[in-house]
């Protein structure tokens, strides 16, 4: 079951904030966030684990609501380098440690 | 810093030909994944190895696709009798798994396949 991301796209001016959401209809063990620039590999940003543990980027924050199976990625004081497509990948118990990815959120940061 | 490396980065092939992609995971990573990504979509799971054992294959992986990971190190993904619908970026990823969940999965830069 593919997680659902929203919004599909967002345009910001440098310095503005953004929130990207990811929701699943299935119980999750962890949520992984990646950023991908055009033609490049997805780059790991953060993991949120069931139970509240987080691992990842210092300048990016995220939350994971285990009851609702929802995660949000918070990008504050955006920089031009934040532009790209953000994907959430969800890990379910018994899933052989693989991730199922959403369709992505295209973030554009303009000067 | 050696990350996940993939070869070739780009491949153009004629319909009906066979292609093979190679992936070298991060050293000591025992888990290896293959994903496929098309424009405007997220990565789509194809198959997963724990060491040399292929533990899961997606139903999307037709019998024209085969993956191996001999000796639990590098992996190859072969596509036989390519079709235009196979055109995509093939991503390899690896992680260090020791039984726990929530391990970071690192992606390679992908191998772009164009079938003409």
mmCIF file of N, CA and C in Angstrom, chain A residues 29-30 32 34 36 40-42 44 47 49 55 87 91-99 101-103, chain B residues 31 33 35 37 40-43 45 48 55-56 89 91 99-105 107-109 112:
data_model
loop_
_atom_site.group_PDB
_atom_site.id
_atom_site.type_symbol
_atom_site.label_atom_id
_atom_site.label_comp_id
_atom_site.label_asym_id
_atom_site.label_seq_id
_atom_site.Cartn_x
_atom_site.Cartn_y
_atom_site.Cartn_z
ATOM 1 N N UNK A 29 6.160 0.709 11.045
ATOM 2 C CA UNK A 29 7.241 0.641 12.025
ATOM 3 C C UNK A 29 8.089 1.912 11.956
ATOM 4 N N UNK A 30 8.342 2.373 10.756
ATOM 5 C CA UNK A 30 9.171 3.571 10.613
ATOM 6 C C UNK A 30 8.796 4.319 9.347
ATOM 7 N N UNK A 32 10.737 6.966 6.549
ATOM 8 C CA UNK A 32 12.026 7.479 6.085
ATOM 9 C C UNK A 32 11.754 8.603 5.100
ATOM 10 N N UNK A 34 13.402 11.240 2.175
ATOM 11 C CA UNK A 34 14.483 11.444 1.224
ATOM 12 C C UNK A 34 14.205 12.690 0.396
ATOM 13 N N UNK A 36 15.285 14.191 -3.463
ATOM 14 C CA UNK A 36 15.890 13.822 -4.748
ATOM 15 C C UNK A 36 15.899 15.018 -5.675
ATOM 16 N N UNK A 40 19.267 12.688 -10.059
ATOM 17 C CA UNK A 40 20.189 12.206 -9.033
ATOM 18 C C UNK A 40 19.523 11.156 -8.150
ATOM 19 N N UNK A 41 20.318 10.560 -7.286
ATOM 20 C CA UNK A 41 19.787 9.549 -6.372
ATOM 21 C C UNK A 41 19.020 10.203 -5.228
ATOM 22 N N UNK A 42 18.061 9.506 -4.668
ATOM 23 C CA UNK A 42 17.436 9.999 -3.435
ATOM 24 C C UNK A 42 18.479 10.074 -2.320
ATOM 25 N N UNK A 44 19.185 10.467 1.725
ATOM 26 C CA UNK A 44 18.549 10.244 3.017
ATOM 27 C C UNK A 44 18.516 11.526 3.846
ATOM 28 N N UNK A 47 14.955 9.401 9.603
ATOM 29 C CA UNK A 47 14.108 8.253 9.930
ATOM 30 C C UNK A 47 13.334 8.577 11.198
ATOM 31 N N UNK A 49 11.068 6.503 13.957
ATOM 32 C CA UNK A 49 10.741 5.140 14.357
ATOM 33 C C UNK A 49 9.537 5.120 15.285
ATOM 34 N N UNK A 55 16.283 9.735 13.742
ATOM 35 C CA UNK A 55 17.682 9.755 13.335
ATOM 36 C C UNK A 55 17.784 10.541 12.049
ATOM 37 N N UNK A 87 10.438 12.532 -0.873
ATOM 38 C CA UNK A 87 9.705 11.267 -0.808
ATOM 39 C C UNK A 87 9.677 10.753 0.621
ATOM 40 N N UNK A 91 7.953 1.787 6.246
ATOM 41 C CA UNK A 91 8.369 0.425 6.562
ATOM 42 C C UNK A 91 7.329 -0.206 7.465
ATOM 43 N N UNK A 92 6.815 -1.326 7.045
ATOM 44 C CA UNK A 92 5.824 -2.032 7.837
ATOM 45 C C UNK A 92 6.447 -3.270 8.469
ATOM 46 N N UNK A 93 5.908 -3.698 9.566
ATOM 47 C CA UNK A 93 6.373 -4.926 10.187
ATOM 48 C C UNK A 93 6.160 -6.098 9.240
ATOM 49 N N UNK A 94 7.117 -7.008 9.176
ATOM 50 C CA UNK A 94 6.987 -8.158 8.300
ATOM 51 C C UNK A 94 7.207 -7.833 6.841
ATOM 52 N N UNK A 95 7.778 -6.650 6.576
ATOM 53 C CA UNK A 95 7.919 -6.213 5.179
ATOM 54 C C UNK A 95 9.305 -6.480 4.636
ATOM 55 N N UNK A 96 10.070 -7.347 5.291
ATOM 56 C CA UNK A 96 11.416 -7.619 4.813
ATOM 57 C C UNK A 96 12.270 -6.362 4.725
ATOM 58 N N UNK A 97 12.036 -5.437 5.639
ATOM 59 C CA UNK A 97 12.873 -4.239 5.773
ATOM 60 C C UNK A 97 12.850 -3.347 4.543
ATOM 61 N N UNK A 98 11.929 -3.544 3.611
ATOM 62 C CA UNK A 98 11.912 -2.692 2.437
ATOM 63 C C UNK A 98 11.045 -1.478 2.703
ATOM 64 N N UNK A 99 11.236 -0.454 1.870
ATOM 65 C CA UNK A 99 10.432 0.756 1.960
ATOM 66 C C UNK A 99 9.471 0.835 0.785
ATOM 67 N N UNK A 101 7.393 3.715 -1.215
ATOM 68 C CA UNK A 101 7.494 5.163 -1.357
ATOM 69 C C UNK A 101 6.207 5.781 -1.879
ATOM 70 N N UNK A 102 5.978 7.028 -1.437
ATOM 71 C CA UNK A 102 4.913 7.833 -1.994
ATOM 72 C C UNK A 102 5.329 8.409 -3.339
ATOM 73 N N UNK A 103 4.424 9.192 -3.934
ATOM 74 C CA UNK A 103 4.687 9.736 -5.265
ATOM 75 C C UNK A 103 5.557 10.984 -5.222
ATOM 76 N N UNK B 31 22.281 -5.936 3.425
ATOM 77 C CA UNK B 31 20.982 -5.857 2.733
ATOM 78 C C UNK B 31 21.139 -5.056 1.451
ATOM 79 N N UNK B 33 18.891 -3.791 -2.143
ATOM 80 C CA UNK B 33 17.572 -3.626 -2.750
ATOM 81 C C UNK B 33 17.722 -3.121 -4.180
ATOM 82 N N UNK B 35 15.268 -1.033 -6.907
ATOM 83 C CA UNK B 35 14.029 -0.296 -7.123
ATOM 84 C C UNK B 35 14.017 0.199 -8.571
ATOM 85 N N UNK B 37 12.350 3.448 -10.937
ATOM 86 C CA UNK B 37 11.681 4.745 -10.833
ATOM 87 C C UNK B 37 11.427 5.313 -12.211
ATOM 88 N N UNK B 40 8.217 11.263 -12.423
ATOM 89 C CA UNK B 40 7.061 11.712 -11.661
ATOM 90 C C UNK B 40 6.556 10.717 -10.628
ATOM 91 N N UNK B 41 7.295 9.626 -10.453
ATOM 92 C CA UNK B 41 6.877 8.608 -9.488
ATOM 93 C C UNK B 41 7.958 8.374 -8.444
ATOM 94 N N UNK B 42 7.565 7.821 -7.327
ATOM 95 C CA UNK B 42 8.538 7.421 -6.334
ATOM 96 C C UNK B 42 9.185 6.103 -6.721
ATOM 97 N N UNK B 43 10.293 5.760 -6.068
ATOM 98 C CA UNK B 43 10.929 4.463 -6.331
ATOM 99 C C UNK B 43 9.961 3.319 -6.020
ATOM 100 N N UNK B 45 9.600 -0.798 -5.454
ATOM 101 C CA UNK B 45 10.385 -1.951 -5.029
ATOM 102 C C UNK B 45 10.360 -3.069 -6.070
ATOM 103 N N UNK B 48 14.809 -7.818 -3.053
ATOM 104 C CA UNK B 48 15.593 -7.597 -1.845
ATOM 105 C C UNK B 48 16.466 -8.814 -1.553
ATOM 106 N N UNK B 55 15.342 -12.683 -0.847
ATOM 107 C CA UNK B 55 14.258 -12.994 0.072
ATOM 108 C C UNK B 55 12.899 -12.510 -0.390
ATOM 109 N N UNK B 56 12.877 -11.575 -1.306
ATOM 110 C CA UNK B 56 11.569 -11.092 -1.772
ATOM 111 C C UNK B 56 11.683 -10.542 -3.180
ATOM 112 N N UNK B 89 14.612 4.463 -14.514
ATOM 113 C CA UNK B 89 15.873 4.479 -13.777
ATOM 114 C C UNK B 89 15.836 3.308 -12.794
ATOM 115 N N UNK B 91 17.372 1.786 -9.575
ATOM 116 C CA UNK B 91 18.114 2.222 -8.397
ATOM 117 C C UNK B 91 18.494 1.032 -7.535
ATOM 118 N N UNK B 99 19.087 -7.225 12.251
ATOM 119 C CA UNK B 99 17.890 -7.729 12.908
ATOM 120 C C UNK B 99 16.929 -6.636 13.290
ATOM 121 N N UNK B 100 17.447 -5.452 13.523
ATOM 122 C CA UNK B 100 16.564 -4.373 13.941
ATOM 123 C C UNK B 100 15.940 -3.713 12.726
ATOM 124 N N UNK B 101 14.884 -2.988 12.954
ATOM 125 C CA UNK B 101 14.258 -2.224 11.874
ATOM 126 C C UNK B 101 14.718 -0.779 11.968
ATOM 127 N N UNK B 102 14.305 -0.009 10.974
ATOM 128 C CA UNK B 102 14.633 1.403 10.990
ATOM 129 C C UNK B 102 16.073 1.689 10.648
ATOM 130 N N UNK B 103 16.684 0.839 9.824
ATOM 131 C CA UNK B 103 18.045 1.109 9.391
ATOM 132 C C UNK B 103 18.041 2.019 8.179
ATOM 133 N N UNK B 104 19.045 2.878 8.097
ATOM 134 C CA UNK B 104 19.133 3.806 6.978
ATOM 135 C C UNK B 104 19.434 3.049 5.700
ATOM 136 N N UNK B 105 18.669 3.342 4.665
ATOM 137 C CA UNK B 105 18.868 2.740 3.352
ATOM 138 C C UNK B 105 19.477 3.806 2.448
ATOM 139 N N UNK B 107 20.928 4.993 -1.257
ATOM 140 C CA UNK B 107 20.720 4.735 -2.674
ATOM 141 C C UNK B 107 21.954 5.070 -3.505
ATOM 142 N N UNK B 108 22.133 4.310 -4.590
ATOM 143 C CA UNK B 108 23.099 4.675 -5.598
ATOM 144 C C UNK B 108 22.507 5.711 -6.537
ATOM 145 N N UNK B 109 23.318 6.154 -7.508
ATOM 146 C CA UNK B 109 22.870 7.218 -8.407
ATOM 147 C C UNK B 109 22.002 6.709 -9.540
ATOM 148 N N UNK B 112 20.144 4.605 -15.775
ATOM 149 C CA UNK B 112 19.039 4.995 -16.659
ATOM 150 C C UNK B 112 18.985 4.047 -17.846
#
